[in-house]
Amino acid sequence: MSNTSTANLPRIIYVLHLVGLITGGLTAIVGAILAHINVSDAPPPLREHFRFQYRTFWIGLLYWFIAGITTLALIGWVLMVLITVWWIVRCARGMFALNRNQPPSKVESWGF
């Protein structure tokens, strides 16, 4: 894979994650798979973006599962809104860091 396509791939994956909010997560699954596949071959700054992206997917999936269970208690609906905001902010932070050619901050974080 060329350097240009490798540099554009994290950008594409962030977009796939964001579009996943509309597609019911289907494009986010594709993005997570692409991030997992490319993490080992990427140079260090991009490697951190791939890690950030697949962690966003898996943590988000766990959060959505918990919110889905708690919808019976009505708090789940509030959690779903908060998770959506969390997802958008996390992707936006990653894209801003990518545009500055820096790794995302707090890759290991479960929050923002």
CSV table of N, CA, C and O in Angstrom, one decimal:
chain,number,residue,atom,x,y,z
A,1,MET,N,0.8,-1.2,0.0
A,1,MET,CA,0.0,0.0,0.0
A,1,MET,C,0.9,1.2,0.0
A,1,MET,O,1.9,1.3,0.7
A,2,SER,N,0.5,2.2,-0.8
A,2,SER,CA,1.4,3.4,-0.9
A,2,SER,C,1.2,4.3,0.3
A,2,SER,O,0.2,4.2,1.0
A,3,ASN,N,2.1,5.2,0.5
A,3,ASN,CA,2.0,6.1,1.6
A,3,ASN,C,0.8,7.0,1.5
A,3,ASN,O,0.2,7.4,2.6
A,4,THR,N,0.4,7.5,0.3
A,4,THR,CA,-0.7,8.3,0.2
A,4,THR,C,-2.0,7.6,0.6
A,4,THR,O,-2.8,8.1,1.3
A,5,SER,N,-2.2,6.4,0.1
A,5,SER,CA,-3.4,5.6,0.4
A,5,SER,C,-3.4,5.3,1.9
A,5,SER,O,-4.4,5.2,2.5
A,6,THR,N,-2.2,5.0,2.5
A,6,THR,CA,-2.1,4.7,3.9
A,6,THR,C,-2.5,5.9,4.7
A,6,THR,O,-3.2,5.8,5.7
A,7,ALA,N,-2.1,7.1,4.3
A,7,ALA,CA,-2.4,8.3,5.0
A,7,ALA,C,-3.9,8.7,4.9
A,7,ALA,O,-4.4,9.3,5.8
A,8,ASN,N,-4.5,8.3,3.8
A,8,ASN,CA,-5.9,8.6,3.6
A,8,ASN,C,-6.8,7.6,4.3
A,8,ASN,O,-8.0,7.9,4.6
A,9,LEU,N,-6.3,6.4,4.5
A,9,LEU,CA,-7.2,5.4,5.1
A,9,LEU,C,-7.8,5.8,6.5
A,9,LEU,O,-9.0,5.6,6.7
A,10,PRO,N,-7.0,6.3,7.4
A,10,PRO,CA,-7.6,6.7,8.7
A,10,PRO,C,-8.7,7.7,8.5
A,10,PRO,O,-9.7,7.7,9.2
A,11,ARG,N,-8.5,8.7,7.6
A,11,ARG,CA,-9.6,9.7,7.3
A,11,ARG,C,-10.9,9.0,6.8
A,11,ARG,O,-12.0,9.3,7.3
A,12,ILE,N,-10.7,8.0,5.9
A,12,ILE,CA,-11.8,7.2,5.4
A,12,ILE,C,-12.5,6.5,6.6
A,12,ILE,O,-13.7,6.4,6.6
A,13,ILE,N,-11.7,5.9,7.4
A,13,ILE,CA,-12.3,5.1,8.6
A,13,ILE,C,-13.1,6.0,9.5
A,13,ILE,O,-14.1,5.6,10.0
A,14,TYR,N,-12.6,7.2,9.8
A,14,TYR,CA,-13.3,8.2,10.6
A,14,TYR,C,-14.7,8.5,10.0
A,14,TYR,O,-15.7,8.5,10.6
A,15,VAL,N,-14.7,8.7,8.7
A,15,VAL,CA,-15.9,8.9,8.0
A,15,VAL,C,-16.8,7.7,8.0
A,15,VAL,O,-18.1,7.9,8.3
A,16,LEU,N,-16.3,6.5,7.9
A,16,LEU,CA,-17.1,5.3,8.0
A,16,LEU,C,-17.7,5.2,9.4
A,16,LEU,O,-18.9,4.8,9.5
A,17,HIS,N,-17.0,5.6,10.4
A,17,HIS,CA,-17.5,5.5,11.8
A,17,HIS,C,-18.7,6.5,11.9
A,17,HIS,O,-19.7,6.2,12.5
A,18,LEU,N,-18.5,7.7,11.4
A,18,LEU,CA,-19.6,8.7,11.5
A,18,LEU,C,-20.8,8.3,10.7
A,18,LEU,O,-21.9,8.5,11.1
A,19,VAL,N,-20.6,7.8,9.5
A,19,VAL,CA,-21.7,7.4,8.7
A,19,VAL,C,-22.4,6.2,9.3
A,19,VAL,O,-23.6,6.0,9.1
A,20,GLY,N,-21.7,5.4,10.1
A,20,GLY,CA,-22.3,4.3,10.9
A,20,GLY,C,-23.4,4.7,11.8
A,20,GLY,O,-24.3,3.9,12.1
A,21,LEU,N,-23.4,6.0,12.2
A,21,LEU,CA,-24.6,6.5,13.0
A,21,LEU,C,-25.9,6.5,12.2
A,21,LEU,O,-26.9,6.4,12.7
A,22,ILE,N,-25.7,6.6,10.9
A,22,ILE,CA,-26.9,6.6,10.0
A,22,ILE,C,-27.2,5.2,9.5
A,22,ILE,O,-28.4,4.9,9.3
A,23,THR,N,-26.2,4.4,9.3
A,23,THR,CA,-26.4,3.1,8.7
A,23,THR,C,-26.6,2.0,9.7
A,23,THR,O,-26.6,0.8,9.3
A,24,GLY,N,-26.8,2.3,10.9
A,24,GLY,CA,-27.0,1.3,12.0
A,24,GLY,C,-25.7,0.6,12.3
A,24,GLY,O,-25.8,-0.5,12.8
A,25,GLY,N,-24.6,1.2,12.1
A,25,GLY,CA,-23.3,0.6,12.4
A,25,GLY,C,-22.6,-0.2,11.4
A,25,GLY,O,-21.5,-0.7,11.6
A,26,LEU,N,-23.3,-0.4,10.2
A,26,LEU,CA,-22.7,-1.3,9.2
A,26,LEU,C,-21.3,-0.7,8.7
A,26,LEU,O,-20.4,-1.5,8.6
A,27,THR,N,-21.3,0.6,8.4
A,27,THR,CA,-20.0,1.1,7.9
A,27,THR,C,-19.0,1.2,9.0
A,27,THR,O,-17.8,1.1,8.8
A,28,ALA,N,-19.5,1.4,10.3
A,28,ALA,CA,-18.5,1.4,11.4
A,28,ALA,C,-17.9,0.0,11.5
A,28,ALA,O,-16.7,-0.1,11.9
A,29,ILE,N,-18.6,-1.1,11.3
A,29,ILE,CA,-18.0,-2.4,11.3
A,29,ILE,C,-16.9,-2.5,10.3
A,29,ILE,O,-15.8,-3.0,10.5
A,30,VAL,N,-17.2,-2.0,9.0
A,30,VAL,CA,-16.2,-2.0,8.0
A,30,VAL,C,-15.0,-1.2,8.4
A,30,VAL,O,-13.8,-1.7,8.2
A,31,GLY,N,-15.2,-0.1,9.0
A,31,GLY,CA,-14.1,0.8,9.5
A,31,GLY,C,-13.2,0.1,10.5
A,31,GLY,O,-12.0,0.1,10.5
A,32,ALA,N,-13.9,-0.6,11.5
A,32,ALA,CA,-13.2,-1.3,12.5
A,32,ALA,C,-12.3,-2.4,11.9
A,32,ALA,O,-11.2,-2.6,12.3
A,33,ILE,N,-12.9,-3.1,11.0
A,33,ILE,CA,-12.1,-4.2,10.3
A,33,ILE,C,-10.9,-3.7,9.6
A,33,ILE,O,-9.8,-4.2,9.7
A,34,LEU,N,-11.1,-2.6,8.9
A,34,LEU,CA,-10.0,-2.0,8.2
A,34,LEU,C,-8.9,-1.5,9.1
A,34,LEU,O,-7.7,-1.6,8.9
A,35,ALA,N,-9.3,-0.9,10.3
A,35,ALA,CA,-8.4,-0.4,11.3
A,35,ALA,C,-7.6,-1.6,11.8
A,35,ALA,O,-6.4,-1.5,12.0
A,36,HIS,N,-8.3,-2.7,12.2
A,36,HIS,CA,-7.6,-3.9,12.7
A,36,HIS,C,-6.6,-4.5,11.7
A,36,HIS,O,-5.5,-4.9,12.1
A,37,ILE,N,-7.0,-4.5,10.4
A,37,ILE,CA,-6.1,-5.1,9.4
A,37,ILE,C,-4.9,-4.2,9.2
A,37,ILE,O,-3.8,-4.8,9.0
A,38,ASN,N,-5.0,-2.9,9.2
A,38,ASN,CA,-3.9,-2.0,8.9
A,38,ASN,C,-3.0,-1.6,10.0
A,38,ASN,O,-2.0,-0.9,9.8
A,39,VAL,N,-3.4,-1.9,11.2
A,39,VAL,CA,-2.7,-1.3,12.4
A,39,VAL,C,-1.2,-1.8,12.4
A,39,VAL,O,-0.3,-1.0,12.8
A,40,SER,N,-0.9,-3.0,12.1
A,40,SER,CA,0.4,-3.6,12.2
A,40,SER,C,1.4,-3.0,11.2
A,40,SER,O,2.6,-3.0,11.4
A,41,ASP,N,0.9,-2.7,10.0
A,41,ASP,CA,1.7,-2.2,8.9
A,41,ASP,C,1.9,-0.7,8.9
A,41,ASP,O,2.7,-0.2,8.1
A,42,ALA,N,1.2,0.0,9.7
A,42,ALA,CA,1.2,1.5,9.6
A,42,ALA,C,2.4,2.1,10.4
A,42,ALA,O,2.9,1.5,11.3
A,43,PRO,N,2.8,3.3,9.9
A,43,PRO,CA,3.9,4.0,10.6
A,43,PRO,C,3.3,4.5,12.0
A,43,PRO,O,2.1,4.6,12.1
A,44,PRO,N,4.2,4.8,13.0
A,44,PRO,CA,3.7,5.1,14.3
A,44,PRO,C,2.6,6.1,14.4
A,44,PRO,O,1.6,5.8,15.1
A,45,PRO,N,2.6,7.3,13.8
A,45,PRO,CA,1.4,8.2,14.1
A,45,PRO,C,0.1,7.6,13.6
A,45,PRO,O,-0.9,7.7,14.2
A,46,LEU,N,0.1,6.9,12.4
A,46,LEU,CA,-1.1,6.3,11.9
A,46,LEU,C,-1.5,5.1,12.7
A,46,LEU,O,-2.7,4.8,12.8
A,47,ARG,N,-0.5,4.4,13.2
A,47,ARG,CA,-0.9,3.2,14.0
A,47,ARG,C,-1.7,3.6,15.2
A,47,ARG,O,-2.7,2.9,15.5
A,48,GLU,N,-1.4,4.8,15.8
A,48,GLU,CA,-2.2,5.2,16.9
A,48,GLU,C,-3.6,5.6,16.5
A,48,GLU,O,-4.6,5.4,17.3
A,49,HIS,N,-3.8,6.1,15.3
A,49,HIS,CA,-5.1,6.4,14.8
A,49,HIS,C,-5.9,5.1,14.6
A,49,HIS,O,-7.1,5.1,15.0
A,50,PHE,N,-5.3,4.1,14.0
A,50,PHE,CA,-6.0,2.9,13.8
A,50,PHE,C,-6.4,2.2,15.2
A,50,PHE,O,-7.5,1.7,15.3
A,51,ARG,N,-5.5,2.3,16.1
A,51,ARG,CA,-5.9,1.8,17.5
A,51,ARG,C,-7.0,2.6,18.1
A,51,ARG,O,-8.0,2.0,18.6
A,52,PHE,N,-7.0,3.9,17.9
A,52,PHE,CA,-8.0,4.8,18.4
A,52,PHE,C,-9.4,4.4,17.8
A,52,PHE,O,-10.4,4.4,18.4
A,53,GLN,N,-9.3,4.1,16.5
A,53,GLN,CA,-10.5,3.8,15.7
A,53,GLN,C,-11.1,2.5,16.1
A,53,GLN,O,-12.4,2.4,16.4
A,54,TYR,N,-10.3,1.5,16.2
A,54,TYR,CA,-11.0,0.2,16.6
A,54,TYR,C,-11.4,0.2,18.1
A,54,TYR,O,-12.3,-0.4,18.4
A,55,ARG,N,-10.6,0.9,18.9
A,55,ARG,CA,-11.1,1.0,20.3
A,55,ARG,C,-12.4,1.8,20.4
A,55,ARG,O,-13.3,1.5,21.2
A,56,THR,N,-12.5,2.9,19.6
A,56,THR,CA,-13.8,3.6,19.6
A,56,THR,C,-14.9,2.7,19.2
A,56,THR,O,-16.0,2.7,19.8
A,57,PHE,N,-14.7,1.8,18.2
A,57,PHE,CA,-15.8,0.9,17.8
A,57,PHE,C,-16.1,-0.1,18.9
A,57,PHE,O,-17.3,-0.2,19.2
A,58,TRP,N,-15.2,-0.7,19.5
A,58,TRP,CA,-15.5,-1.8,20.5
A,58,TRP,C,-16.0,-1.2,21.8
A,58,TRP,O,-16.9,-1.7,22.4
A,59,ILE,N,-15.5,0.0,22.2
A,59,ILE,CA,-16.0,0.6,23.4
A,59,ILE,C,-17.4,1.1,23.1
A,59,ILE,O,-18.3,1.0,24.0
A,60,GLY,N,-17.6,1.7,22.0
A,60,GLY,CA,-19.0,2.2,21.6
A,60,GLY,C,-20.0,1.0,21.5
A,60,GLY,O,-21.1,1.2,22.0
A,61,LEU,N,-19.5,-0.1,21.0
A,61,LEU,CA,-20.4,-1.3,21.0
A,61,LEU,C,-20.8,-1.7,22.4
A,61,LEU,O,-22.0,-2.0,22.6
A,62,LEU,N,-19.9,-1.7,23.3
A,62,LEU,CA,-20.2,-2.1,24.7
A,62,LEU,C,-21.2,-1.1,25.3
A,62,LEU,O,-22.2,-1.4,25.9
A,63,TYR,N,-20.9,0.2,25.0
A,63,TYR,CA,-21.8,1.3,25.5
A,63,TYR,C,-23.2,1.1,25.0
A,63,TYR,O,-24.2,1.3,25.7
A,64,TRP,N,-23.3,0.9,23.7
A,64,TRP,CA,-24.6,0.7,23.0
A,64,TRP,C,-25.3,-0.5,23.6
A,64,TRP,O,-26.6,-0.5,23.8
A,65,PHE,N,-24.6,-1.6,23.9
A,65,PHE,CA,-25.2,-2.8,24.5
A,65,PHE,C,-25.8,-2.5,25.8
A,65,PHE,O,-26.9,-2.8,26.2
A,66,ILE,N,-25.0,-1.8,26.7
A,66,ILE,CA,-25.5,-1.4,28.0
A,66,ILE,C,-26.7,-0.5,27.9
A,66,ILE,O,-27.7,-0.6,28.6
A,67,ALA,N,-26.7,0.5,27.0
A,67,ALA,CA,-27.8,1.4,26.8
A,67,ALA,C,-29.0,0.6,26.3
A,67,ALA,O,-30.1,0.9,26.7
A,68,GLY,N,-28.8,-0.3,25.4
A,68,GLY,CA,-30.0,-1.1,24.9
A,68,GLY,C,-30.6,-1.9,26.0
A,68,GLY,O,-31.9,-2.0,26.1
A,69,ILE,N,-29.9,-2.5,26.9
A,69,ILE,CA,-30.4,-3.2,28.1
A,69,ILE,C,-31.2,-2.2,29.0
A,69,ILE,O,-32.2,-2.6,29.5
A,70,THR,N,-30.7,-1.1,29.2
A,70,THR,CA,-31.3,-0.1,30.2
A,70,THR,C,-32.4,0.7,29.6
A,70,THR,O,-33.0,1.5,30.3
A,71,THR,N,-32.7,0.5,28.3
A,71,THR,CA,-33.9,1.2,27.7
A,71,THR,C,-35.2,0.8,28.4
A,71,THR,O,-36.1,1.6,28.5
A,72,LEU,N,-35.2,-0.4,29.0
A,72,LEU,CA,-36.4,-0.8,29.7
A,72,LEU,C,-36.7,0.1,30.9
A,72,LEU,O,-37.8,0.3,31.4
A,73,ALA,N,-35.6,0.6,31.5
A,73,ALA,CA,-35.7,1.5,32.6
A,73,ALA,C,-35.7,3.0,32.2
A,73,ALA,O,-35.6,3.9,33.0
A,74,LEU,N,-35.8,3.2,30.9
A,74,LEU,CA,-35.9,4.6,30.3
A,74,LEU,C,-34.6,5.3,30.3
A,74,LEU,O,-34.4,6.3,29.5
A,75,ILE,N,-33.7,5.0,31.2
A,75,ILE,CA,-32.4,5.7,31.2
A,75,ILE,C,-31.6,5.4,29.9
A,75,ILE,O,-30.7,6.1,29.5
A,76,GLY,N,-31.8,4.2,29.3
A,76,GLY,CA,-31.1,3.8,28.1
A,76,GLY,C,-31.2,4.8,27.0
A,76,GLY,O,-30.3,5.0,26.2
A,77,TRP,N,-32.4,5.5,26.9
A,77,TRP,CA,-32.6,6.4,25.8
A,77,TRP,C,-31.7,7.6,26.0
A,77,TRP,O,-31.1,8.2,25.0
A,78,VAL,N,-31.5,8.1,27.2
A,78,VAL,CA,-30.6,9.2,27.5
A,78,VAL,C,-29.2,8.7,27.2
A,78,VAL,O,-28.4,9.5,26.7
A,79,LEU,N,-28.8,7.5,27.6
A,79,LEU,CA,-27.5,7.0,27.4
A,79,LEU,C,-27.2,6.9,25.9
A,79,LEU,O,-26.1,7.2,25.5
A,80,MET,N,-28.2,6.6,25.1
A,80,MET,CA,-28.0,6.5,23.6
A,80,MET,C,-27.6,7.8,23.1
A,80,MET,O,-26.8,7.9,22.2
A,81,VAL,N,-28.3,8.9,23.6
A,81,VAL,CA,-28.0,10.2,23.1
A,81,VAL,C,-26.5,10.6,23.5
A,81,VAL,O,-25.8,11.1,22.7
A,82,LEU,N,-26.2,10.3,24.8
A,82,LEU,CA,-24.8,10.6,25.2
A,82,LEU,C,-23.8,9.8,24.5
A,82,LEU,O,-22.7,10.3,24.2
A,83,ILE,N,-24.1,8.6,24.2
A,83,ILE,CA,-23.1,7.7,23.4
A,83,ILE,C,-22.9,8.3,22.0
A,83,ILE,O,-21.8,8.3,21.5
A,84,THR,N,-24.0,8.7,21.4
A,84,THR,CA,-23.9,9.3,20.1
A,84,THR,C,-23.0,10.6,20.1
A,84,THR,O,-22.1,10.7,19.2
A,85,VAL,N,-23.2,11.4,21.1
A,85,VAL,CA,-22.3,12.6,21.2
A,85,VAL,C,-20.9,12.2,21.5
A,85,VAL,O,-20.0,12.7,20.9
A,86,TRP,N,-20.7,11.2,22.3
A,86,TRP,CA,-19.4,10.6,22.6
A,86,TRP,C,-18.7,10.2,21.3
A,86,TRP,O,-17.5,10.5,21.1
A,87,TRP,N,-19.4,9.4,20.5
A,87,TRP,CA,-18.9,8.9,19.2
A,87,TRP,C,-18.5,10.0,18.3
A,87,TRP,O,-17.4,10.0,17.7
A,88,ILE,N,-19.3,11.0,18.1
A,88,ILE,CA,-19.1,12.1,17.2
A,88,ILE,C,-17.8,12.9,17.7
A,88,ILE,O,-16.9,13.2,16.9
A,89,VAL,N,-17.8,13.2,19.0
A,89,VAL,CA,-16.6,14.0,19.6
A,89,VAL,C,-15.3,13.2,19.4
A,89,VAL,O,-14.3,13.7,19.0
A,90,ARG,N,-15.4,11.9,19.7
A,90,ARG,CA,-14.2,11.1,19.6
A,90,ARG,C,-13.7,11.0,18.1
A,90,ARG,O,-12.5,11.2,17.9
A,91,CYS,N,-14.6,10.9,17.2
A,91,CYS,CA,-14.2,10.9,15.8
A,91,CYS,C,-13.7,12.2,15.3
A,91,CYS,O,-12.7,12.3,14.6
A,92,ALA,N,-14.3,13.3,15.8
A,92,ALA,CA,-13.9,14.6,15.4
A,92,ALA,C,-12.5,14.9,16.0
A,92,ALA,O,-11.6,15.5,15.3
A,93,ARG,N,-12.2,14.5,17.2
A,93,ARG,CA,-10.9,14.7,17.8
A,93,ARG,C,-9.8,14.0,17.1
A,93,ARG,O,-8.8,14.5,16.8
A,94,GLY,N,-10.2,12.7,16.7
A,94,GLY,CA,-9.2,12.0,15.9
A,94,GLY,C,-8.9,12.6,14.5
A,94,GLY,O,-7.8,12.6,14.1
A,95,MET,N,-10.0,13.1,13.9
A,95,MET,CA,-9.8,13.7,12.6
A,95,MET,C,-9.0,15.0,12.7
A,95,MET,O,-8.1,15.3,11.9
A,96,PHE,N,-9.2,15.8,13.7
A,96,PHE,CA,-8.4,17.0,13.9
A,96,PHE,C,-6.9,16.7,14.2
A,96,PHE,O,-6.1,17.3,13.7
A,97,ALA,N,-6.7,15.7,15.0
A,97,ALA,CA,-5.3,15.2,15.2
A,97,ALA,C,-4.7,14.7,13.9
A,97,ALA,O,-3.5,15.0,13.7
A,98,LEU,N,-5.4,14.0,13.1
A,98,LEU,CA,-4.9,13.5,11.9
A,98,LEU,C,-4.5,14.6,10.9
A,98,LEU,O,-3.5,14.6,10.3
A,99,ASN,N,-5.4,15.6,10.9
A,99,ASN,CA,-5.1,16.8,10.0
A,99,ASN,C,-3.9,17.6,10.5
A,99,ASN,O,-3.2,18.3,9.7
A,100,ARG,N,-3.5,17.5,11.8
A,100,ARG,CA,-2.3,18.1,12.3
A,100,ARG,C,-1.1,17.2,12.2
A,100,ARG,O,0.0,17.5,12.7
A,101,ASN,N,-1.3,16.0,11.6
A,101,ASN,CA,-0.2,14.9,11.5
A,101,ASN,C,0.3,14.5,12.9
A,101,ASN,O,1.5,14.3,13.1
A,102,GLN,N,-0.7,14.4,13.8
A,102,GLN,CA,-0.3,14.0,15.2
A,102,GLN,C,-1.2,12.8,15.5
A,102,GLN,O,-2.3,12.6,15.0
A,103,PRO,N,-0.7,12.0,16.5
A,103,PRO,CA,-1.6,10.9,16.9
A,103,PRO,C,-2.7,11.4,17.8
A,103,PRO,O,-2.5,12.5,18.4
A,104,PRO,N,-3.8,10.7,17.9
A,104,PRO,CA,-4.9,11.2,18.8
A,104,PRO,C,-4.4,11.2,20.3
A,104,PRO,O,-3.6,10.3,20.6
A,105,SER,N,-4.9,12.1,21.0
A,105,SER,CA,-4.5,12.1,22.5
A,105,SER,C,-5.4,11.1,23.2
A,105,SER,O,-6.5,10.8,22.8
A,106,LYS,N,-4.9,10.6,24.3
A,106,LYS,CA,-5.7,9.7,25.1
A,106,LYS,C,-6.2,8.5,24.4
A,106,LYS,O,-7.4,8.1,24.4
A,107,VAL,N,-5.4,7.7,23.6
A,107,VAL,CA,-5.8,6.6,22.9
A,107,VAL,C,-6.4,5.5,23.8
A,107,VAL,O,-7.4,4.9,23.4
A,108,GLU,N,-5.9,5.4,25.0
A,108,GLU,CA,-6.3,4.3,25.9
A,108,GLU,C,-7.6,4.7,26.7
A,108,GLU,O,-8.1,3.9,27.4
A,109,SER,N,-8.0,6.0,26.5
A,109,SER,CA,-9.2,6.4,27.3
A,109,SER,C,-10.5,5.8,26.8
A,109,SER,O,-10.7,5.5,25.6
A,110,TRP,N,-11.4,5.6,27.8
A,110,TRP,CA,-12.7,5.2,27.4
A,110,TRP,C,-13.7,6.3,27.3
A,110,TRP,O,-14.8,6.2,27.0
A,111,GLY,N,-13.2,7.5,27.6
A,111,GLY,CA,-14.0,8.7,27.5
A,111,GLY,C,-13.7,9.5,26.2
A,111,GLY,O,-13.4,9.0,25.2
A,112,PHE,N,-13.7,10.8,26.4
A,112,PHE,CA,-13.3,11.7,25.3
A,112,PHE,C,-11.8,11.8,25.1
A,112,PHE,O,-11.2,12.1,24.3
